[in-house]
mmCIF file of C-alpha atoms (C1' of nucleotides) in Angstrom:
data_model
loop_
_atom_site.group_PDB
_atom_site.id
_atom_site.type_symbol
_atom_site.label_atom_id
_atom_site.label_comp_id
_atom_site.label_asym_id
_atom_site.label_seq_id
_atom_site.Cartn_x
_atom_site.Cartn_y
_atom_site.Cartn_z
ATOM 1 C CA UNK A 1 6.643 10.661 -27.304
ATOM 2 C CA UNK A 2 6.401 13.338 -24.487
ATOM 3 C CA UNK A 3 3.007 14.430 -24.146
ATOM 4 C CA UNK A 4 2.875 17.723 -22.955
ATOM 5 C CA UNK A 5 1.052 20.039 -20.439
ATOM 6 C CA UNK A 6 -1.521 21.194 -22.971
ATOM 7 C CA UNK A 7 -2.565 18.009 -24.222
ATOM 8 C CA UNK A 8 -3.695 16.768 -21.072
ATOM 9 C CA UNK A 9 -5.830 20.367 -20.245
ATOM 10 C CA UNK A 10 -7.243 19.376 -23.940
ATOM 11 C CA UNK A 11 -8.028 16.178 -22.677
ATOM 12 C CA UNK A 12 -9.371 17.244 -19.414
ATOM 13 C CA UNK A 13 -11.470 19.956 -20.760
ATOM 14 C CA UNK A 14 -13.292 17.438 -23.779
ATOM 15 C CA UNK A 15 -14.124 15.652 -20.213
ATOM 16 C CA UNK A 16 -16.505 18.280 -19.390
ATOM 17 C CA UNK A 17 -14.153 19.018 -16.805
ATOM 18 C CA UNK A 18 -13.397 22.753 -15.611
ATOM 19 C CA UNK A 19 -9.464 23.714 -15.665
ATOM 20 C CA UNK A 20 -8.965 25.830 -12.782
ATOM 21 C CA UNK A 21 -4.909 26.816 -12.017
ATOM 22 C CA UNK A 22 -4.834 23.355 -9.604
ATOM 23 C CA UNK A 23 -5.056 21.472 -12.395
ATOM 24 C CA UNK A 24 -2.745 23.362 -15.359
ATOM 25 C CA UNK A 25 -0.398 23.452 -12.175
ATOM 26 C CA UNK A 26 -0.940 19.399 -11.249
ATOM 27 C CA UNK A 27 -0.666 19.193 -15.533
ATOM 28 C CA UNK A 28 2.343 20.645 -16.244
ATOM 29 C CA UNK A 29 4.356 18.692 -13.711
ATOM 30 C CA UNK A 30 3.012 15.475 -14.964
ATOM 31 C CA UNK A 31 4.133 16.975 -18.229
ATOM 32 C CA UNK A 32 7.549 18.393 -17.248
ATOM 33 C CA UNK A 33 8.740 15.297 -15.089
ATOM 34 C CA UNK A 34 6.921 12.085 -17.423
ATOM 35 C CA UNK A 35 9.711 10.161 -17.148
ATOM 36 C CA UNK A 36 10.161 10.191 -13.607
ATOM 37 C CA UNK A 37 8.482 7.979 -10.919
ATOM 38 C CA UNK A 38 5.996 10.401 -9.413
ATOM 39 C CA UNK A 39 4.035 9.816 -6.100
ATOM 40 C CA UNK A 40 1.492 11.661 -4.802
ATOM 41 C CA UNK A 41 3.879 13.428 -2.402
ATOM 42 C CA UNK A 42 6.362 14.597 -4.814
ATOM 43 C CA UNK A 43 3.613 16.503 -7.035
ATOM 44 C CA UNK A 44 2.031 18.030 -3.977
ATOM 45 C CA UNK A 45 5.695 18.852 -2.511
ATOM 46 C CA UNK A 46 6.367 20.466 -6.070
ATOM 47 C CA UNK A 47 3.096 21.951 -6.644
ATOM 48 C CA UNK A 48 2.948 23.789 -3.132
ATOM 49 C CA UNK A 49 6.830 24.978 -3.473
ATOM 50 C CA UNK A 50 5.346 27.064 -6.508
ATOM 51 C CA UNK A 51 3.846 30.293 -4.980
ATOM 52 C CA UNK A 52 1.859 30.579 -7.384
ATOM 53 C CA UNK A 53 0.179 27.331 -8.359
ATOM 54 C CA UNK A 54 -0.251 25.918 -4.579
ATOM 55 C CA UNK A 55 -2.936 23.845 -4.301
ATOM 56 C CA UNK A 56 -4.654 21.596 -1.949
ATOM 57 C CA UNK A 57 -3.411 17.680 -1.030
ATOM 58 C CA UNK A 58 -6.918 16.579 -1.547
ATOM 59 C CA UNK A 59 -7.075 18.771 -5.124
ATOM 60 C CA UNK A 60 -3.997 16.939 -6.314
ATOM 61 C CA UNK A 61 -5.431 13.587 -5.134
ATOM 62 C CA UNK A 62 -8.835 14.478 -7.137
ATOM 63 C CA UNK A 63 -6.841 15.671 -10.265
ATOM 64 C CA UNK A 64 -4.534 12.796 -10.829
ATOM 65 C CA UNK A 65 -8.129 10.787 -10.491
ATOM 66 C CA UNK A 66 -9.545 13.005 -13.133
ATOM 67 C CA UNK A 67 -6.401 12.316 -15.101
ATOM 68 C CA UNK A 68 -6.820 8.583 -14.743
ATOM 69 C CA UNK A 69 -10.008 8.388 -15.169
ATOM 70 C CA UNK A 70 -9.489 10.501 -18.894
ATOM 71 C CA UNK A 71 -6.827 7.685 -19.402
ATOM 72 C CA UNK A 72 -4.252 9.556 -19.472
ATOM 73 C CA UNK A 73 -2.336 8.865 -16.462
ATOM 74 C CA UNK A 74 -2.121 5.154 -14.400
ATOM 75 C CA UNK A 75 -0.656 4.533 -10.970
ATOM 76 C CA UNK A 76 1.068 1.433 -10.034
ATOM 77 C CA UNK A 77 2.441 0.358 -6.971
ATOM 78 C CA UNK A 78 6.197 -0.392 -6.817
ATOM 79 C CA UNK A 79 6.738 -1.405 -3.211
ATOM 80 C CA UNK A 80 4.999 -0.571 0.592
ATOM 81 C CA UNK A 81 4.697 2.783 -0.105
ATOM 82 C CA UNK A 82 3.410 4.973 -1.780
ATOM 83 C CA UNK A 83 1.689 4.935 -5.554
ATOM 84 C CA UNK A 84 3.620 5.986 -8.457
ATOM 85 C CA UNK A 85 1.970 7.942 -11.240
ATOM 86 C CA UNK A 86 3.066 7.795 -14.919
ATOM 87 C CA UNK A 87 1.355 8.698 -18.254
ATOM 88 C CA UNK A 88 -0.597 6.660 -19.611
ATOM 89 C CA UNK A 89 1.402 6.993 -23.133
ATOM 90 C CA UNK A 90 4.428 6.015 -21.419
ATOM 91 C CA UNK A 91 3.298 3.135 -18.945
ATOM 92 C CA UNK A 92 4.255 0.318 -21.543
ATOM 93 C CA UNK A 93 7.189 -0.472 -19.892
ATOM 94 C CA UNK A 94 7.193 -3.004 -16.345
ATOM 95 C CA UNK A 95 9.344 -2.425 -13.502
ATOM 96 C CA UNK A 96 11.714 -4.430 -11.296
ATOM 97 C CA UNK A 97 11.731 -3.339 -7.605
ATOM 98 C CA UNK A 98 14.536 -3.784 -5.503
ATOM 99 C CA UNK A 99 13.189 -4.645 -2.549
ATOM 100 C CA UNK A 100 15.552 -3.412 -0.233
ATOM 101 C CA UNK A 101 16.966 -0.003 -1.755
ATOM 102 C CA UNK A 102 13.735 0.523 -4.100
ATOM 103 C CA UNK A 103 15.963 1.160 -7.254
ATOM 104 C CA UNK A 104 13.991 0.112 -10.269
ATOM 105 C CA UNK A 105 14.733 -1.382 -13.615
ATOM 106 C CA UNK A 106 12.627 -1.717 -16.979
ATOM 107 C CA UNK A 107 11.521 -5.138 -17.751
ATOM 108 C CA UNK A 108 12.411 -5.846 -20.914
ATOM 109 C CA UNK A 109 9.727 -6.451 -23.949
ATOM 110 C CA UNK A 110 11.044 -9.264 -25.128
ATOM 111 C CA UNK A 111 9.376 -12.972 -24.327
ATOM 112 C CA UNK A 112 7.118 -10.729 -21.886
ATOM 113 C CA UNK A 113 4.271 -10.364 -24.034
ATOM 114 C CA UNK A 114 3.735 -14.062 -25.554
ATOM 115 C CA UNK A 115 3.561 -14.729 -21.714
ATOM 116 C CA UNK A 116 0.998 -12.328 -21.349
ATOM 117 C CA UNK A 117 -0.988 -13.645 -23.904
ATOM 118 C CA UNK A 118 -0.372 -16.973 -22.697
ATOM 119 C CA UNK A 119 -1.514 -16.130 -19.221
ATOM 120 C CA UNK A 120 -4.485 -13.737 -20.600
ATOM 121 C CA UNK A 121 -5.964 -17.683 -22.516
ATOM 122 C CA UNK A 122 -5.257 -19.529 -19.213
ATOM 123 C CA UNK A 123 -6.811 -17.467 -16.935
ATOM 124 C CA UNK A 124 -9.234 -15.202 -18.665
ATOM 125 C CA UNK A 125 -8.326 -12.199 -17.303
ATOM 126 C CA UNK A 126 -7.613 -9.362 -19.309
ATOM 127 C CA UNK A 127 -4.134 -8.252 -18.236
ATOM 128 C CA UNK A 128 -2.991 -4.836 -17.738
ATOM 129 C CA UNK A 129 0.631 -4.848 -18.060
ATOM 130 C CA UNK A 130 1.136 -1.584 -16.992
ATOM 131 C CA UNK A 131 -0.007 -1.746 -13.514
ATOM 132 C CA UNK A 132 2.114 -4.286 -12.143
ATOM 133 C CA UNK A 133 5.679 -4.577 -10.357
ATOM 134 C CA UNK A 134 7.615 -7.431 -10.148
ATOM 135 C CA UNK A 135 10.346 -7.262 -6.579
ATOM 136 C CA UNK A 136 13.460 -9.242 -6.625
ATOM 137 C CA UNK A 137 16.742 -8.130 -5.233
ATOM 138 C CA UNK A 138 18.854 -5.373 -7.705
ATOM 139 C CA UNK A 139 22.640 -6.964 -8.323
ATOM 140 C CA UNK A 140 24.242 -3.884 -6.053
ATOM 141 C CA UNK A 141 22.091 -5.073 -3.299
ATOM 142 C CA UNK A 142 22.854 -8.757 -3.646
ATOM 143 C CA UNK A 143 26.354 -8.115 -3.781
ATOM 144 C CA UNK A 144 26.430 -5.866 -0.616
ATOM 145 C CA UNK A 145 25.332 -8.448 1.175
ATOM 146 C CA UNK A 146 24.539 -12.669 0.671
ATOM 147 C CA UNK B 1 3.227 -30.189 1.618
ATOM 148 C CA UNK B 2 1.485 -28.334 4.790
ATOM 149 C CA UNK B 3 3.954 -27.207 7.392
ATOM 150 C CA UNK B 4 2.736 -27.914 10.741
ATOM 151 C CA UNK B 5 2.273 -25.425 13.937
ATOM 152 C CA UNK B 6 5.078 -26.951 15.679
ATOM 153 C CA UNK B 7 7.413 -26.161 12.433
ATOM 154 C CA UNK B 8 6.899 -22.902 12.636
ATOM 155 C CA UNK B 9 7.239 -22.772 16.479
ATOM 156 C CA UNK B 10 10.111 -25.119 16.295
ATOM 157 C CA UNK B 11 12.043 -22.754 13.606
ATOM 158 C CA UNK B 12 11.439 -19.415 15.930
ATOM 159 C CA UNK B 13 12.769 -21.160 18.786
ATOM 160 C CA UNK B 14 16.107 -22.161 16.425
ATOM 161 C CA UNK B 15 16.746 -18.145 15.774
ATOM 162 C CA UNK B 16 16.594 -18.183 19.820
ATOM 163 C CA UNK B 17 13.506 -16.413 19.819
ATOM 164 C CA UNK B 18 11.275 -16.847 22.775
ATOM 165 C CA UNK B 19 7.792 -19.305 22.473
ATOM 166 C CA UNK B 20 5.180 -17.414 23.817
ATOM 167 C CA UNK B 21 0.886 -17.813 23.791
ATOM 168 C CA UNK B 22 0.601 -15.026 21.444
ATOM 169 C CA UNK B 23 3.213 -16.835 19.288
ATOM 170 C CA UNK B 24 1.805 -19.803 19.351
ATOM 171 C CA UNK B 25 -1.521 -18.667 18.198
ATOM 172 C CA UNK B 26 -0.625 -16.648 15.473
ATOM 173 C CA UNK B 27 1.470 -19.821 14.166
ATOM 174 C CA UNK B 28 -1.398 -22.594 14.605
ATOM 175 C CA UNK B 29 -3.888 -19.756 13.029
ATOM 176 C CA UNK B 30 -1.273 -19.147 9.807
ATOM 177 C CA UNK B 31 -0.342 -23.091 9.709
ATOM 178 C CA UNK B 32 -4.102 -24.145 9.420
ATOM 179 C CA UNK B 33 -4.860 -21.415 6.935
ATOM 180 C CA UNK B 34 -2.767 -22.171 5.132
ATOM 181 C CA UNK B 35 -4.102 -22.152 2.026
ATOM 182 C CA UNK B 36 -6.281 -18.754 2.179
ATOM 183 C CA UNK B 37 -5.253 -15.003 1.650
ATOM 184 C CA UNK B 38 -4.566 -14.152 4.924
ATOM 185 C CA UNK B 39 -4.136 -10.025 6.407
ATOM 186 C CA UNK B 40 -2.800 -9.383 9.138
ATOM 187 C CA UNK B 41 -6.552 -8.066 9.844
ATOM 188 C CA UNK B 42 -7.681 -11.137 10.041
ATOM 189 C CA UNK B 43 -5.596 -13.143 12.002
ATOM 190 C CA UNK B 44 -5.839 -10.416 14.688
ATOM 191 C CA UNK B 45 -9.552 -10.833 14.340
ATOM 192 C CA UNK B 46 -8.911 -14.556 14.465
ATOM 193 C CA UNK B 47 -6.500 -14.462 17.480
ATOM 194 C CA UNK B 48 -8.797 -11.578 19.412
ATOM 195 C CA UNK B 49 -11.936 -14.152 18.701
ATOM 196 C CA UNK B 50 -10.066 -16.845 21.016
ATOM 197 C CA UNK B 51 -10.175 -15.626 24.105
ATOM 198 C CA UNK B 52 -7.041 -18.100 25.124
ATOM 199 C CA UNK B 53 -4.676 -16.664 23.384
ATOM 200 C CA UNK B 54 -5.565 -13.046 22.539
ATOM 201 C CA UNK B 55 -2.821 -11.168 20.914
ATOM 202 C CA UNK B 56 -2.831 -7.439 20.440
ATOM 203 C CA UNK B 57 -2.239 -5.766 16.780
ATOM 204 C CA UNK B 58 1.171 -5.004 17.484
ATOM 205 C CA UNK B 59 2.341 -8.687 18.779
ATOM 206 C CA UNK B 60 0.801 -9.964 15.815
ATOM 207 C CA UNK B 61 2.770 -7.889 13.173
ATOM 208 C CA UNK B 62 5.433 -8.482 14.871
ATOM 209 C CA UNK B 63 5.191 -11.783 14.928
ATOM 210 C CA UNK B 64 4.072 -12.092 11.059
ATOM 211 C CA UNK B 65 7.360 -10.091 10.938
ATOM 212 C CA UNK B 66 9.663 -12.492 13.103
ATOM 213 C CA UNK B 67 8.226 -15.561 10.845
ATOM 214 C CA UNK B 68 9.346 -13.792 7.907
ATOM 215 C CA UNK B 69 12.446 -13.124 9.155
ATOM 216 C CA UNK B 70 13.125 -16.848 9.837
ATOM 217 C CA UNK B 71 12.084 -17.180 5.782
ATOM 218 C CA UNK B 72 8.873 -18.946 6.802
ATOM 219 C CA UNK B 73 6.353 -16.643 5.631
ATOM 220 C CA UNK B 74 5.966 -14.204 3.180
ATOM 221 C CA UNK B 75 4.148 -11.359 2.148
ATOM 222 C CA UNK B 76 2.291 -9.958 -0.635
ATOM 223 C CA UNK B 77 0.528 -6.827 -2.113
ATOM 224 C CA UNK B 78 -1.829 -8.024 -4.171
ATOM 225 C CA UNK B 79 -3.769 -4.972 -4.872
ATOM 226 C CA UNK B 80 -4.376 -1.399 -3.349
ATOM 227 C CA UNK B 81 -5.281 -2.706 0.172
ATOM 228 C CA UNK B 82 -3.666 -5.007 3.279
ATOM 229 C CA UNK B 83 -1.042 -7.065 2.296
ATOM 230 C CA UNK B 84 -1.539 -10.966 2.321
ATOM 231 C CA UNK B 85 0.355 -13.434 4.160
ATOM 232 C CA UNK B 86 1.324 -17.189 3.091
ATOM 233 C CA UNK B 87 3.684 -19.797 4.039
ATOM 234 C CA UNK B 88 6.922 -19.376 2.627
ATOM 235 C CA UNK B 89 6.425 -23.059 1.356
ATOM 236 C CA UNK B 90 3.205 -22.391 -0.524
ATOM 237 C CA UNK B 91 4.437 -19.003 -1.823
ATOM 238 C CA UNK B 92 5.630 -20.821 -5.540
ATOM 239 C CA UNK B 93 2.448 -19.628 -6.946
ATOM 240 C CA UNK B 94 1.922 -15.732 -8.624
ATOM 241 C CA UNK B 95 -1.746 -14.484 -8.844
ATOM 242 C CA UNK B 96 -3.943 -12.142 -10.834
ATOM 243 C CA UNK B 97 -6.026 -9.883 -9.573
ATOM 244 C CA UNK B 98 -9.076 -8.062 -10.620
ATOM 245 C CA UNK B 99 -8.631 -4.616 -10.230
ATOM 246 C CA UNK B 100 -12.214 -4.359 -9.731
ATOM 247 C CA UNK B 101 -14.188 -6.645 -7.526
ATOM 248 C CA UNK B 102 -10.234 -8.669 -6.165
ATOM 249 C CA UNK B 103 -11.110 -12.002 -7.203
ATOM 250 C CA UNK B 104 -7.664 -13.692 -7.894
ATOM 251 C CA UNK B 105 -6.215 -16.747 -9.806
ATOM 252 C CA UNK B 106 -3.207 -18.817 -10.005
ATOM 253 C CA UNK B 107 -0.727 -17.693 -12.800
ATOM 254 C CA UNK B 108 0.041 -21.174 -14.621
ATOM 255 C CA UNK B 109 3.895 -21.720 -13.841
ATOM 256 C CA UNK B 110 4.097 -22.509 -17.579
ATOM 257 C CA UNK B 111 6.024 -20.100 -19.362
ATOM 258 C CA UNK B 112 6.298 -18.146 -16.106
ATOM 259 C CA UNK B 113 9.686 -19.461 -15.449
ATOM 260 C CA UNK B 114 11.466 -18.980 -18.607
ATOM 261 C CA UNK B 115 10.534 -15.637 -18.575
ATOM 262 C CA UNK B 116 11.736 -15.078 -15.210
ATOM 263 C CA UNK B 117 14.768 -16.323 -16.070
ATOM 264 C CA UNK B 118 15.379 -14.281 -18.917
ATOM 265 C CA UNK B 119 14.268 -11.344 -17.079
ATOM 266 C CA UNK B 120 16.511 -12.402 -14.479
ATOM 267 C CA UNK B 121 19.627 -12.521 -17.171
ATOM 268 C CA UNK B 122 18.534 -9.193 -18.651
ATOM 269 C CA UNK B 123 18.226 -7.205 -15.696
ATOM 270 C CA UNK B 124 20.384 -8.422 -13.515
ATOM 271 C CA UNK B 125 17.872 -8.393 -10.611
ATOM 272 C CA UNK B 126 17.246 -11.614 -8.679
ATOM 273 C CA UNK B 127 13.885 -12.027 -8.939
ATOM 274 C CA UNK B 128 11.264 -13.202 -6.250
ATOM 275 C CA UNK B 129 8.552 -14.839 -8.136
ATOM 276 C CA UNK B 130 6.632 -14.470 -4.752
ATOM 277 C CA UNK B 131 5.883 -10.963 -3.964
ATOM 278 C CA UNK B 132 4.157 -9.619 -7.051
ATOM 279 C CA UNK B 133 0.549 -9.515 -8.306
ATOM 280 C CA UNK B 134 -0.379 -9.002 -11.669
ATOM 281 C CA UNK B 135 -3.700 -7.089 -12.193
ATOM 282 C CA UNK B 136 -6.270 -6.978 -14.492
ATOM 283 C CA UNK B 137 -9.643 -7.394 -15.286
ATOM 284 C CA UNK B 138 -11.561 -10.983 -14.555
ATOM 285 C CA UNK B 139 -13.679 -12.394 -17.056
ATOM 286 C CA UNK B 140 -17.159 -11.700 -14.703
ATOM 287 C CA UNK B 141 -16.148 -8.386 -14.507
ATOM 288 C CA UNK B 142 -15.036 -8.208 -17.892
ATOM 289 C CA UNK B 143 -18.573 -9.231 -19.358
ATOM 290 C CA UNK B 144 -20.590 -7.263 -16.324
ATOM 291 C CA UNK B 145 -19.344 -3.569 -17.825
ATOM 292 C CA UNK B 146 -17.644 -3.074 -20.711
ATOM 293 C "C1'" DG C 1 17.629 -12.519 37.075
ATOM 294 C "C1'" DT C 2 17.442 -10.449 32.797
ATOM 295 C "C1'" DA C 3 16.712 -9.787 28.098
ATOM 296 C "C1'" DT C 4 12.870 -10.406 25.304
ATOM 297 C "C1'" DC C 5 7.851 -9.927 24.549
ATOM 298 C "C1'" DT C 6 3.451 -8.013 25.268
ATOM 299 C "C1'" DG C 7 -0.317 -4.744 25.591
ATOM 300 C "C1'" DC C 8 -1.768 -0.262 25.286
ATOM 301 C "C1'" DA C 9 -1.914 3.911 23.122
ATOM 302 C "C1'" DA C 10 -0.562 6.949 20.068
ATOM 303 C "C1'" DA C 11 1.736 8.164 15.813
ATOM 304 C "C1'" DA C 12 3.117 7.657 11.007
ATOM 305 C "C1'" DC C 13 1.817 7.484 6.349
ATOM 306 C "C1'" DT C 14 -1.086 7.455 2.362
ATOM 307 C "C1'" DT C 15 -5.478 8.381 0.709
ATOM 308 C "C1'" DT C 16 -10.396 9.780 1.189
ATOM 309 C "C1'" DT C 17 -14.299 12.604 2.555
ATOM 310 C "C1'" DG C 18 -17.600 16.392 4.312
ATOM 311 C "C1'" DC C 19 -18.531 20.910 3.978
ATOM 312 C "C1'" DA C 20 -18.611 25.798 3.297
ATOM 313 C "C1'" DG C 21 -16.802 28.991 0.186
ATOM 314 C "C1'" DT C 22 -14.739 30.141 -4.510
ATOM 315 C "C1'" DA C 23 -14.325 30.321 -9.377
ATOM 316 C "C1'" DC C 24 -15.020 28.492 -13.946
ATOM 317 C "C1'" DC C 25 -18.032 28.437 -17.943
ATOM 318 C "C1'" DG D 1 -25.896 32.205 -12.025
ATOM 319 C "C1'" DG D 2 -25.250 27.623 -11.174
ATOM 320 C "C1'" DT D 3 -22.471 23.753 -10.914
ATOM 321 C "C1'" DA D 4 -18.025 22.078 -10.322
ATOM 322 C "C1'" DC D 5 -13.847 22.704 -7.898
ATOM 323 C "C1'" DT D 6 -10.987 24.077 -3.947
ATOM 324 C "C1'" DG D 7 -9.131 24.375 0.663
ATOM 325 C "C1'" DC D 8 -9.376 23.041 5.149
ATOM 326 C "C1'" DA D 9 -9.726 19.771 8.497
ATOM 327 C "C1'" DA D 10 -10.688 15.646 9.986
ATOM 328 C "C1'" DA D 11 -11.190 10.607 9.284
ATOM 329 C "C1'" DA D 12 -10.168 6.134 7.481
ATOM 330 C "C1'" DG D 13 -7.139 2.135 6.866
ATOM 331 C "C1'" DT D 14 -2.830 -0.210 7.466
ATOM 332 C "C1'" DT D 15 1.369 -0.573 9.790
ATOM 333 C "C1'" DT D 16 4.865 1.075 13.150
ATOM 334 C "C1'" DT D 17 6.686 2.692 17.519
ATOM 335 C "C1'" DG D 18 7.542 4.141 22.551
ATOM 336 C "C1'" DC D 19 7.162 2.630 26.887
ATOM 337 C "C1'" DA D 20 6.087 0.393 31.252
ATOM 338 C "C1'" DG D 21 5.071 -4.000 32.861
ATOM 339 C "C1'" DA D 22 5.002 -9.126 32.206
ATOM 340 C "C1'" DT D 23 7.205 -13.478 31.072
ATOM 341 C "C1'" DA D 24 10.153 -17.074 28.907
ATOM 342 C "C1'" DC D 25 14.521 -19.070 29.470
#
DNA sequence: GTATCTGCAAAACTTTTGCAGTACC
DNA sequence: GGTACTGCAAAAGTTTTGCAGATAC
């Protein structure tokens, strides 16, 4: 279910939150490119190459907080880099980082979330499975070389 | 099973790397830490507070990196700051974290495993139970603010 | 003696912040 | 009109790097 560019200005605006052209621009790339892995820098690359939406670094950095603090967007961090952004509708899925070319995979459901639940009675935490990332080494990688 | 100083001196000195004060220190500060979350912060604070065996920043990265080269240490990111160090040896336990005040716990290894391994048979990736953090919300925190 | 290490300093990289001006409601 | 947002610029925090000099082997 793609949510798109509108639904998030909705959101934003029942925030109390102005929308000013930053933020439809920071919006509708979330929107457009949901399924991607989005970092910071790619949004502000893609929101400055657009003459007319450019906006600020520190304006993108304060609307994708706006947008996760409306729950509708989550970060995660996949490796030493940067953070990746996803919606919030669409972060049910885990990764697998490579940890030496960075290519992820989805982790599947399956046997993943009796373990959480197992692990959320052991320890008492209340687990967020979406902001987590498992590393290992992808099966091109380990071939490539032992 | 604690791993001495001298191991980990002994096993640079096997990938013919040179023993040297700053060396040293950082390896007799990680072997009887052992046990805590250790930055790379703090072992330079650690190795700056002795003043027989000061290290600068860069010699101790570098060494933290030359240990984990020889497969003696690893590191992790268990949240959005520095990244923790442990001995390579102690590194069969995962953690939670609380994404708000950092506390972590042990991940039981029950049920962990056959999940890995299923994830590892799915995916193809070769997993590294050792370099992820899980995050979440601890029960004080939990109870604190809804 | 020489290749490896070290210290210093500065840079790289991501993210945050202060502040004066702009624009949304 | 007033408050929230923006852009700019600079800082903060962690890690890396270049280089000249020191040191382990």
């Amino acid at each position: 279910m793609h949510i798109d560019s509108e639904t998030l200005i909705n959101a934003l605006r029942n925030q109390g939150l102005r929308i000013t052209e930053a933020r439809r621009a920071v919006c509708s790339i979330v929107a457009r490119r949901h399924s991607e892995h989005l970092t910071a820098a790619s949004i502000l690359e893609e929101v400055q190459a657009d003459p007319a939406a450019r906006a600020d670094q520190s304006t993108v950095y304060r609307t994708l907080d706006a947008l996760e603090e409306a729950g509708l967007l989550v970060h995660s961090h996949l490796g030493h880099g940067a953070a990746v952004y996803h919606l919030a509708s669409e972060a049910t899925h885990q990764h697998v980082v490579c940890n030496r070319c960075g290519t992820t995979a989805a982790v599947p459901a399956a046997g993943l979330s009796e373990w959480l639940t197992q692990l959320q009675e052991t320890t008492g935490f209340e687990v967020d499975p979406t902001h987590f990332a498992i590393t290992g080494t992808c099966p091109d990688c380990a071939t490539t070389d032992t």
